[in-house]
mmCIF file of C-alpha atoms in Angstrom:
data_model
loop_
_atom_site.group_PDB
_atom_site.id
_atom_site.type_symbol
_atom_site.label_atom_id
_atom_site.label_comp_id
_atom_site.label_asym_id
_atom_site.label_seq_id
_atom_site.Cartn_x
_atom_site.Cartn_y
_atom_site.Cartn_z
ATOM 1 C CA UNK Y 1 22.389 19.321 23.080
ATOM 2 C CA UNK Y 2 25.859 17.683 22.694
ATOM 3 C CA UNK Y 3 28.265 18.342 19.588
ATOM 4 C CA UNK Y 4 27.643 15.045 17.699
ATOM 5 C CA UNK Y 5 23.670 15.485 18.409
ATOM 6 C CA UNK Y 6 23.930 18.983 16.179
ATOM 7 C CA UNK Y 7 25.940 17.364 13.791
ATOM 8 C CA UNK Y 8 24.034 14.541 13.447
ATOM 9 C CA UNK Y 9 20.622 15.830 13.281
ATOM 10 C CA UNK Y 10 22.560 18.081 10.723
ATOM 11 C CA UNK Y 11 23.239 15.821 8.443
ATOM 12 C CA UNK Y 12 21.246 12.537 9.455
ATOM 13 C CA UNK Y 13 20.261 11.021 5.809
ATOM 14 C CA UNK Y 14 22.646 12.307 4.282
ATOM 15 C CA UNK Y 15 24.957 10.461 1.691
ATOM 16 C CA UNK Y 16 27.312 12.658 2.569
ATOM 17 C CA UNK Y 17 28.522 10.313 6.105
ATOM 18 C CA UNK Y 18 28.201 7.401 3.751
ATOM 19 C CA UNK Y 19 32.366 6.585 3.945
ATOM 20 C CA UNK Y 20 33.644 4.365 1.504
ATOM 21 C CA UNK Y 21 37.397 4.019 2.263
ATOM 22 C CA UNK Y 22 37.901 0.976 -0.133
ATOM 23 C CA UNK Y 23 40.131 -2.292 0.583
ATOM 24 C CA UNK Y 24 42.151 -1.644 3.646
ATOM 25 C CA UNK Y 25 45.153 -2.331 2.283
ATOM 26 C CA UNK Y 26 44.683 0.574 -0.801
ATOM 27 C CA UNK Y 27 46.768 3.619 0.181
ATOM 28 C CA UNK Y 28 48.367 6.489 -1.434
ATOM 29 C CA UNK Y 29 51.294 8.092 0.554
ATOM 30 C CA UNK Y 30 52.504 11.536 -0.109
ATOM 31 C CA UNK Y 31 56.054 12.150 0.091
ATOM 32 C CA UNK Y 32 58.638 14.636 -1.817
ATOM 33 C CA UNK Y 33 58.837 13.056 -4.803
ATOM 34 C CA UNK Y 34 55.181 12.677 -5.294
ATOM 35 C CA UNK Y 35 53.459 14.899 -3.666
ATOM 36 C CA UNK Y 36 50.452 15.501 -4.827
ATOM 37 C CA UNK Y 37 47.298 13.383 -6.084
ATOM 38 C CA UNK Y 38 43.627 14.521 -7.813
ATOM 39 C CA UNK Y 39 40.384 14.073 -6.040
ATOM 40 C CA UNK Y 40 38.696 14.648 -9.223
ATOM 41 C CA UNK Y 41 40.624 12.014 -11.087
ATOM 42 C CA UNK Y 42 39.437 9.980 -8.313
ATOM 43 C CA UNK Y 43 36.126 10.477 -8.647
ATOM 44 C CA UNK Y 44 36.144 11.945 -5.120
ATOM 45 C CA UNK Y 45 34.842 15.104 -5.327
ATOM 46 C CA UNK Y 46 31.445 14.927 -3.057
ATOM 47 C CA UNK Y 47 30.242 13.942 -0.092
ATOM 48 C CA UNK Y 48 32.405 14.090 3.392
ATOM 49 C CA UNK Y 49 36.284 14.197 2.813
ATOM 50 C CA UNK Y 50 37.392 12.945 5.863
ATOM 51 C CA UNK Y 51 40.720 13.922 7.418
ATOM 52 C CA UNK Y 52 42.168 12.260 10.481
ATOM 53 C CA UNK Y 53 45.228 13.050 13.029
ATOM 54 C CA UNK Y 54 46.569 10.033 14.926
ATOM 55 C CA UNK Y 55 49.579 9.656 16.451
ATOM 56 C CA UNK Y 56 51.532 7.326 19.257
ATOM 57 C CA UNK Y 57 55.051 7.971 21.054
ATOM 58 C CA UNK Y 58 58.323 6.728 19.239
ATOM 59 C CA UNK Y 59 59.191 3.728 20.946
ATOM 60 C CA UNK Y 60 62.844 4.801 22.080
ATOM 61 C CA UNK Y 61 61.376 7.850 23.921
ATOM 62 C CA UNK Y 62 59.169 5.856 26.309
ATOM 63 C CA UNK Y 63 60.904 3.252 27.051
ATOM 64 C CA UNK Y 64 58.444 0.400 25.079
ATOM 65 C CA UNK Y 65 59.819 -3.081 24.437
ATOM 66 C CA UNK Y 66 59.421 -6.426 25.635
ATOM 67 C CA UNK Y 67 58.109 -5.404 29.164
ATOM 68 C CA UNK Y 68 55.450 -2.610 27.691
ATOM 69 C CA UNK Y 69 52.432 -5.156 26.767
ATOM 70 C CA UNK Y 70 53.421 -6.522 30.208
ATOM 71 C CA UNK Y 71 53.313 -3.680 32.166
ATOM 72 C CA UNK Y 72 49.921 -3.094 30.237
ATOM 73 C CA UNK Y 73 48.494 -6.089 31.636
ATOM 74 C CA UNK Y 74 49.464 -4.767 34.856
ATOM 75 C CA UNK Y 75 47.826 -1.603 34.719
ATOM 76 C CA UNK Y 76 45.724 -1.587 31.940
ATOM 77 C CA UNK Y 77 44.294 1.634 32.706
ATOM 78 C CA UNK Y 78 47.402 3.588 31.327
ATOM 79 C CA UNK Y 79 45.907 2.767 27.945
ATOM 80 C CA UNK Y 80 43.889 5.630 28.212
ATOM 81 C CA UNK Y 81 46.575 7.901 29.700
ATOM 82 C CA UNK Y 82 48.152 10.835 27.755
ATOM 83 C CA UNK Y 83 51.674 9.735 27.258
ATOM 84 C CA UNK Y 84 54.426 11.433 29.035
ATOM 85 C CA UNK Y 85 57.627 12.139 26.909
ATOM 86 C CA UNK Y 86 61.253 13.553 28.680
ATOM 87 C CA UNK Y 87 61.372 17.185 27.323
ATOM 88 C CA UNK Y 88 63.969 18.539 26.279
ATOM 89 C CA UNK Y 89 64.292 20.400 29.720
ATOM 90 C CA UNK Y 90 64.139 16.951 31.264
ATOM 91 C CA UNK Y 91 61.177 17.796 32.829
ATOM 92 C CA UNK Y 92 58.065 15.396 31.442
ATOM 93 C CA UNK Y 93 55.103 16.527 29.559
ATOM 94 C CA UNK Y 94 52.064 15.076 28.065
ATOM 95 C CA UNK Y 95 52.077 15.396 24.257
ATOM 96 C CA UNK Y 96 48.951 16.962 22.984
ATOM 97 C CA UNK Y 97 48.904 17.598 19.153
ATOM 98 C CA UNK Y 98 46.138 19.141 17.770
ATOM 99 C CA UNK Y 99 44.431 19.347 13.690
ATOM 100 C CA UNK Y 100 42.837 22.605 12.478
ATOM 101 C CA UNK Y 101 42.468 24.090 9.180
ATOM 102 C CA UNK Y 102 42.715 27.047 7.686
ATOM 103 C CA UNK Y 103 40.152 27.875 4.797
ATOM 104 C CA UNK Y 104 39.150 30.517 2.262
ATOM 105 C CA UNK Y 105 36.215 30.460 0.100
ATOM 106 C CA UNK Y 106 35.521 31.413 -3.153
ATOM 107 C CA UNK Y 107 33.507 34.745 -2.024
ATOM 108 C CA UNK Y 108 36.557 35.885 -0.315
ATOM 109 C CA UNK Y 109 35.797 34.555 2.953
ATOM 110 C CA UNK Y 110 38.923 33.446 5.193
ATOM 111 C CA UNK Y 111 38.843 31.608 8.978
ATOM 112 C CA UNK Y 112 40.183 28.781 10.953
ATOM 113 C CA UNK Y 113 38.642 25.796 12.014
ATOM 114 C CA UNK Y 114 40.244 24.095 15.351
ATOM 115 C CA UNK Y 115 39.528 23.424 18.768
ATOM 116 C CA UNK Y 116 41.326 26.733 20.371
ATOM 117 C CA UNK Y 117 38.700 29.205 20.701
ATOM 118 C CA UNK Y 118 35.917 26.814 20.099
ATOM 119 C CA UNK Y 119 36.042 27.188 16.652
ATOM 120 C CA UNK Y 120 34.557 23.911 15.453
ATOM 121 C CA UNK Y 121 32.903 25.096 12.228
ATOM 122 C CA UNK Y 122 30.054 23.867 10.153
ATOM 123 C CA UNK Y 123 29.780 21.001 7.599
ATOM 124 C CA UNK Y 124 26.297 21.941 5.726
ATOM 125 C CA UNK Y 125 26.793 25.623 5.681
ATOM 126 C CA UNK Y 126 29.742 28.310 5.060
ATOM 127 C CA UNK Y 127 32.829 26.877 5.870
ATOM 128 C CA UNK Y 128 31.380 23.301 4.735
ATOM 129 C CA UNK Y 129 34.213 22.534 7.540
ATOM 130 C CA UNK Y 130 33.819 20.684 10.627
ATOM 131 C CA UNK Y 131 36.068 19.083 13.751
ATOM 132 C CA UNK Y 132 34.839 16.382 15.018
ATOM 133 C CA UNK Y 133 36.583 16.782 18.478
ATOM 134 C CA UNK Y 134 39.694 17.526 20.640
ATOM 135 C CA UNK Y 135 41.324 13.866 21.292
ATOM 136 C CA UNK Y 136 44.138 14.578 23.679
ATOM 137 C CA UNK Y 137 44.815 11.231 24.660
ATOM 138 C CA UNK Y 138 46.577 9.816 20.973
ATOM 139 C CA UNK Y 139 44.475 7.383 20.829
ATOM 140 C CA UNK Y 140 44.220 5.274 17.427
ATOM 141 C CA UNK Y 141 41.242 7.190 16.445
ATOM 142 C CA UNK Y 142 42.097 10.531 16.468
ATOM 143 C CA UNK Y 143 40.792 13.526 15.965
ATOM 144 C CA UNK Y 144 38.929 14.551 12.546
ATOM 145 C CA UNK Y 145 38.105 17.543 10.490
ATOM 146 C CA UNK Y 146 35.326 16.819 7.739
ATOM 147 C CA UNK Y 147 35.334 18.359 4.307
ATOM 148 C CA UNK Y 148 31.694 18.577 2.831
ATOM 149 C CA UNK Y 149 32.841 18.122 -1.115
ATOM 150 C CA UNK Y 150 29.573 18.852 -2.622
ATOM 151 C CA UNK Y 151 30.221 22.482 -2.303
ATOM 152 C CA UNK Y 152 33.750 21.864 -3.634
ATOM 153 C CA UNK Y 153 33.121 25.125 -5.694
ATOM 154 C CA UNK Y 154 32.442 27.617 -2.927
ATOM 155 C CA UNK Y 155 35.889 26.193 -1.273
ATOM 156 C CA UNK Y 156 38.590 27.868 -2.843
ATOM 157 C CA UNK Y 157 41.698 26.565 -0.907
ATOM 158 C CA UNK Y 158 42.381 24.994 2.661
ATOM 159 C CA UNK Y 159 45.329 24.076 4.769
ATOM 160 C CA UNK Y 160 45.015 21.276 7.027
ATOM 161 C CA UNK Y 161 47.592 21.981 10.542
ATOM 162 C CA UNK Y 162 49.023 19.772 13.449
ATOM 163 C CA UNK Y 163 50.391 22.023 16.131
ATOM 164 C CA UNK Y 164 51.342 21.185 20.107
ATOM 165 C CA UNK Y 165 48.722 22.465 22.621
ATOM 166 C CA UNK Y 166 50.612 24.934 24.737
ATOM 167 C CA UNK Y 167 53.283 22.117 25.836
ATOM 168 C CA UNK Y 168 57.229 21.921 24.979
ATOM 169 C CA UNK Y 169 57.899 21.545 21.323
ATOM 170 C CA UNK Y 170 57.847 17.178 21.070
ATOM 171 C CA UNK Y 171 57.136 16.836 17.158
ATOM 172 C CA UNK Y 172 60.333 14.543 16.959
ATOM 173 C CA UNK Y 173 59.035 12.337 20.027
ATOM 174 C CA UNK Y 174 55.769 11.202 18.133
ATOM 175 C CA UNK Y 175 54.904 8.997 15.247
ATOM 176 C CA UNK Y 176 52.106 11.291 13.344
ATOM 177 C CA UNK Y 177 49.704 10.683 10.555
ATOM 178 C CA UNK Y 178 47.225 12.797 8.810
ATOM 179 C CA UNK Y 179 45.123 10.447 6.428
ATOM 180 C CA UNK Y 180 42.378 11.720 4.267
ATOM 181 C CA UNK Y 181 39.275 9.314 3.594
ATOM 182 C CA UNK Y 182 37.592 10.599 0.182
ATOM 183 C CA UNK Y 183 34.407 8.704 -0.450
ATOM 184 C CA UNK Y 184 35.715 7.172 -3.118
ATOM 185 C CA UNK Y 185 39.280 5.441 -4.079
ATOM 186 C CA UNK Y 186 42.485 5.000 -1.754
ATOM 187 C CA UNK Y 187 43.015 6.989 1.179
ATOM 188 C CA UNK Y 188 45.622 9.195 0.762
ATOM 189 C CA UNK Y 189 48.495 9.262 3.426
ATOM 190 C CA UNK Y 190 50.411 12.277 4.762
ATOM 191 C CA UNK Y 191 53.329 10.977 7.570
ATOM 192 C CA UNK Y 192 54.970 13.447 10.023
ATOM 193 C CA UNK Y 193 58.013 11.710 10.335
ATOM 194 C CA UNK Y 194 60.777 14.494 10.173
ATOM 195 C CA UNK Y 195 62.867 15.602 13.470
ATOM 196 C CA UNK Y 196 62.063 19.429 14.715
ATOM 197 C CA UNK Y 197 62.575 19.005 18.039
ATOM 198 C CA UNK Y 198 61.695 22.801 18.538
ATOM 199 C CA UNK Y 199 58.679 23.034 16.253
ATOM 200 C CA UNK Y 200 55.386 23.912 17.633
ATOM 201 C CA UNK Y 201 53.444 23.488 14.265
ATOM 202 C CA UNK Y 202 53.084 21.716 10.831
ATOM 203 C CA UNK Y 203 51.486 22.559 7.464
ATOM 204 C CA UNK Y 204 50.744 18.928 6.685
ATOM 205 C CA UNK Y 205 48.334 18.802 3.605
ATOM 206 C CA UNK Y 206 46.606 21.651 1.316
ATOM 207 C CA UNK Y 207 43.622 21.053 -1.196
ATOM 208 C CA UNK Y 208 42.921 23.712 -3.711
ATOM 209 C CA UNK Y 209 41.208 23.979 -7.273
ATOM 210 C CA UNK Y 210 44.151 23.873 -9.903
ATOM 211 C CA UNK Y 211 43.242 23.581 -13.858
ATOM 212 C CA UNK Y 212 39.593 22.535 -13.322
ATOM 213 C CA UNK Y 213 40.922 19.662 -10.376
ATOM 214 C CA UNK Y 214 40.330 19.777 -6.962
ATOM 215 C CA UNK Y 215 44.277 18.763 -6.159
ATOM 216 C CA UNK Y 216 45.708 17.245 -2.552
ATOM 217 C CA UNK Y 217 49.381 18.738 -1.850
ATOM 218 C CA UNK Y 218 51.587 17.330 0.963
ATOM 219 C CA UNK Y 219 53.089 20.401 2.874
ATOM 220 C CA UNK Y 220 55.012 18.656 5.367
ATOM 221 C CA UNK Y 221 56.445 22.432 6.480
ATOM 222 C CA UNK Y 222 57.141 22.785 10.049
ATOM 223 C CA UNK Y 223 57.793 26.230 11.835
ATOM 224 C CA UNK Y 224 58.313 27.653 15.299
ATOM 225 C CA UNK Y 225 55.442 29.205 16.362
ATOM 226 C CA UNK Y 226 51.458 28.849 15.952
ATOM 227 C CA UNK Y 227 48.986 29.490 13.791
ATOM 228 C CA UNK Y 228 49.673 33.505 12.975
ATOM 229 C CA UNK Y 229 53.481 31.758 11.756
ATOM 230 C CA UNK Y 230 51.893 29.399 9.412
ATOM 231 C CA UNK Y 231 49.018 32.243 8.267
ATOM 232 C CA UNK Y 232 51.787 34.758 7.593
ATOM 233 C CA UNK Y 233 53.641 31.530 5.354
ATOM 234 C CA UNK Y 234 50.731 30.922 3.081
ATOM 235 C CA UNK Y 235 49.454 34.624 3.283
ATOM 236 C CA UNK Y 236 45.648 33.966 5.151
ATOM 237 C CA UNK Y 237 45.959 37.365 6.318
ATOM 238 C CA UNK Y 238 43.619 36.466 9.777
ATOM 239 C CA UNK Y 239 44.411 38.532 13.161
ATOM 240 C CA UNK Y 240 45.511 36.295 15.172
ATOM 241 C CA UNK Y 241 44.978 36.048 19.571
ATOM 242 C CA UNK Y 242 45.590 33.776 22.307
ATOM 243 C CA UNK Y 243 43.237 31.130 22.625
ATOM 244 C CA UNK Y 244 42.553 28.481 24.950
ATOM 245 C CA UNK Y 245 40.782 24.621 24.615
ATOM 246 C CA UNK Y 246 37.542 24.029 26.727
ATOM 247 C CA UNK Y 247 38.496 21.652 29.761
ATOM 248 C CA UNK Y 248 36.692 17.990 29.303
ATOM 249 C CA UNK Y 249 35.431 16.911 32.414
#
């Protein structure tokens, strides 16, 4: 049985894949001066939260301009290419970014959800957490961790991460959006538009209970290493290993 066969027959029925994103065009953004907006003021508290990584290659690091759609035409098969960037070694790598999230529930319980180690997680039972898949391609749609809200209360706080699959550090050669899709209201906007050339990871967006609300924070906090750097920032507490991706065929 394939991934999205489990998690279908999971949840097949319920109202809980029922996505209402709203009017296109509604979006909150995120950003240091207003950083943080209520799901429960929303009226978004239930069903699937969903929470998507997308990204594409700045523009001045790959050379795109008036030649790139035809150059497209010619070989419209590099669509569907990982993109190679110029490292900072000058060498060229693909750019891989990957979303995972760290959770801990209200019994105590703490983990990680992301595709290293297989760790894909489970929407309908303990850590009401799942990834959808490992894109590695950049393509517009991403890769997705869903949030089952109707056991909001057994969720006491997570941390949604981007960090770079085992390649050089290339946060500051990518355009990069996390984007969470409540089931009701605007979706709410989290850009990675900072330079780090040399970091390897990025808190991006927290949820956590906070005076009876189930509040959204933009992070936005980029550091050097992996996941043990960012656990040891917002004190998880996990023991941390190396880990490795299944290889697609």
């Amino acid at each position: 049985m394939g991934f999205f066969d489990g998690f279908f027959d999971g949840i097949r029925g319920s109202r809980a894949l029922q996505f209402d994103t709203g009017n296109a065009s509604d979006a909150i953004e995120l950003t240091k001066r207003h950083p943080t907006v209520s799901l429960t003021k929303q009226g978004a508290v239930h069903g699937n939260l969903r929470v998507n990584l997308s990204w594409r290659m700045r523009t001045s690091d790959i050379g795109e301009g008036s030649g790139h759609g035809s150059r497209l035409l010619r070989h419209p098969f590099r669509l569907f290419k990982p993109e190679m960037v110029q490292a900072h070694t000058q060498g060229m790598v693909n750019v891989d970014l990957d979303i995972g999230c760290l959770y801990e529930l209200a019994d105590g319980t703490r983990g990680v959800v992301q595709p290293l180690g297989n760790l894909l997680g489970d929407i309908n039972n303990p850590p009401y957490v799942k990834l959808s898949g490992d894109d590695r391609f950049g393509a517009p749609s991403g890769e997705t961790v869903f949030v089952n809200l109707d056991h909001a209360e057994e969720i006491k706080r997570l941390l949604v991460f981007v960090y770079i699959y085992d390649q050089t550090p290339a946060f500051d050669r990518t355009h990069a959006m996390v984007t969470l899709y409540p089931i009701t209201g605007p979706r709410i906007e989290i850009p990675l538009e900072e330079r780090h050339p040399q970091a390897r990871s990025c808190a991006v967006v927290s949820l956590e209970h906070a005076k009876g609300e189930l509040i959204v924070r933009r992070e936005v906090k980029f550091v050097y290493g992996f996941q043990s750097e960012l656990d040891r920032l917002y004190g998880w507490g996990l023991q941390w290993g190396r880990g490795y991706k299944t290889t697609k065929a």
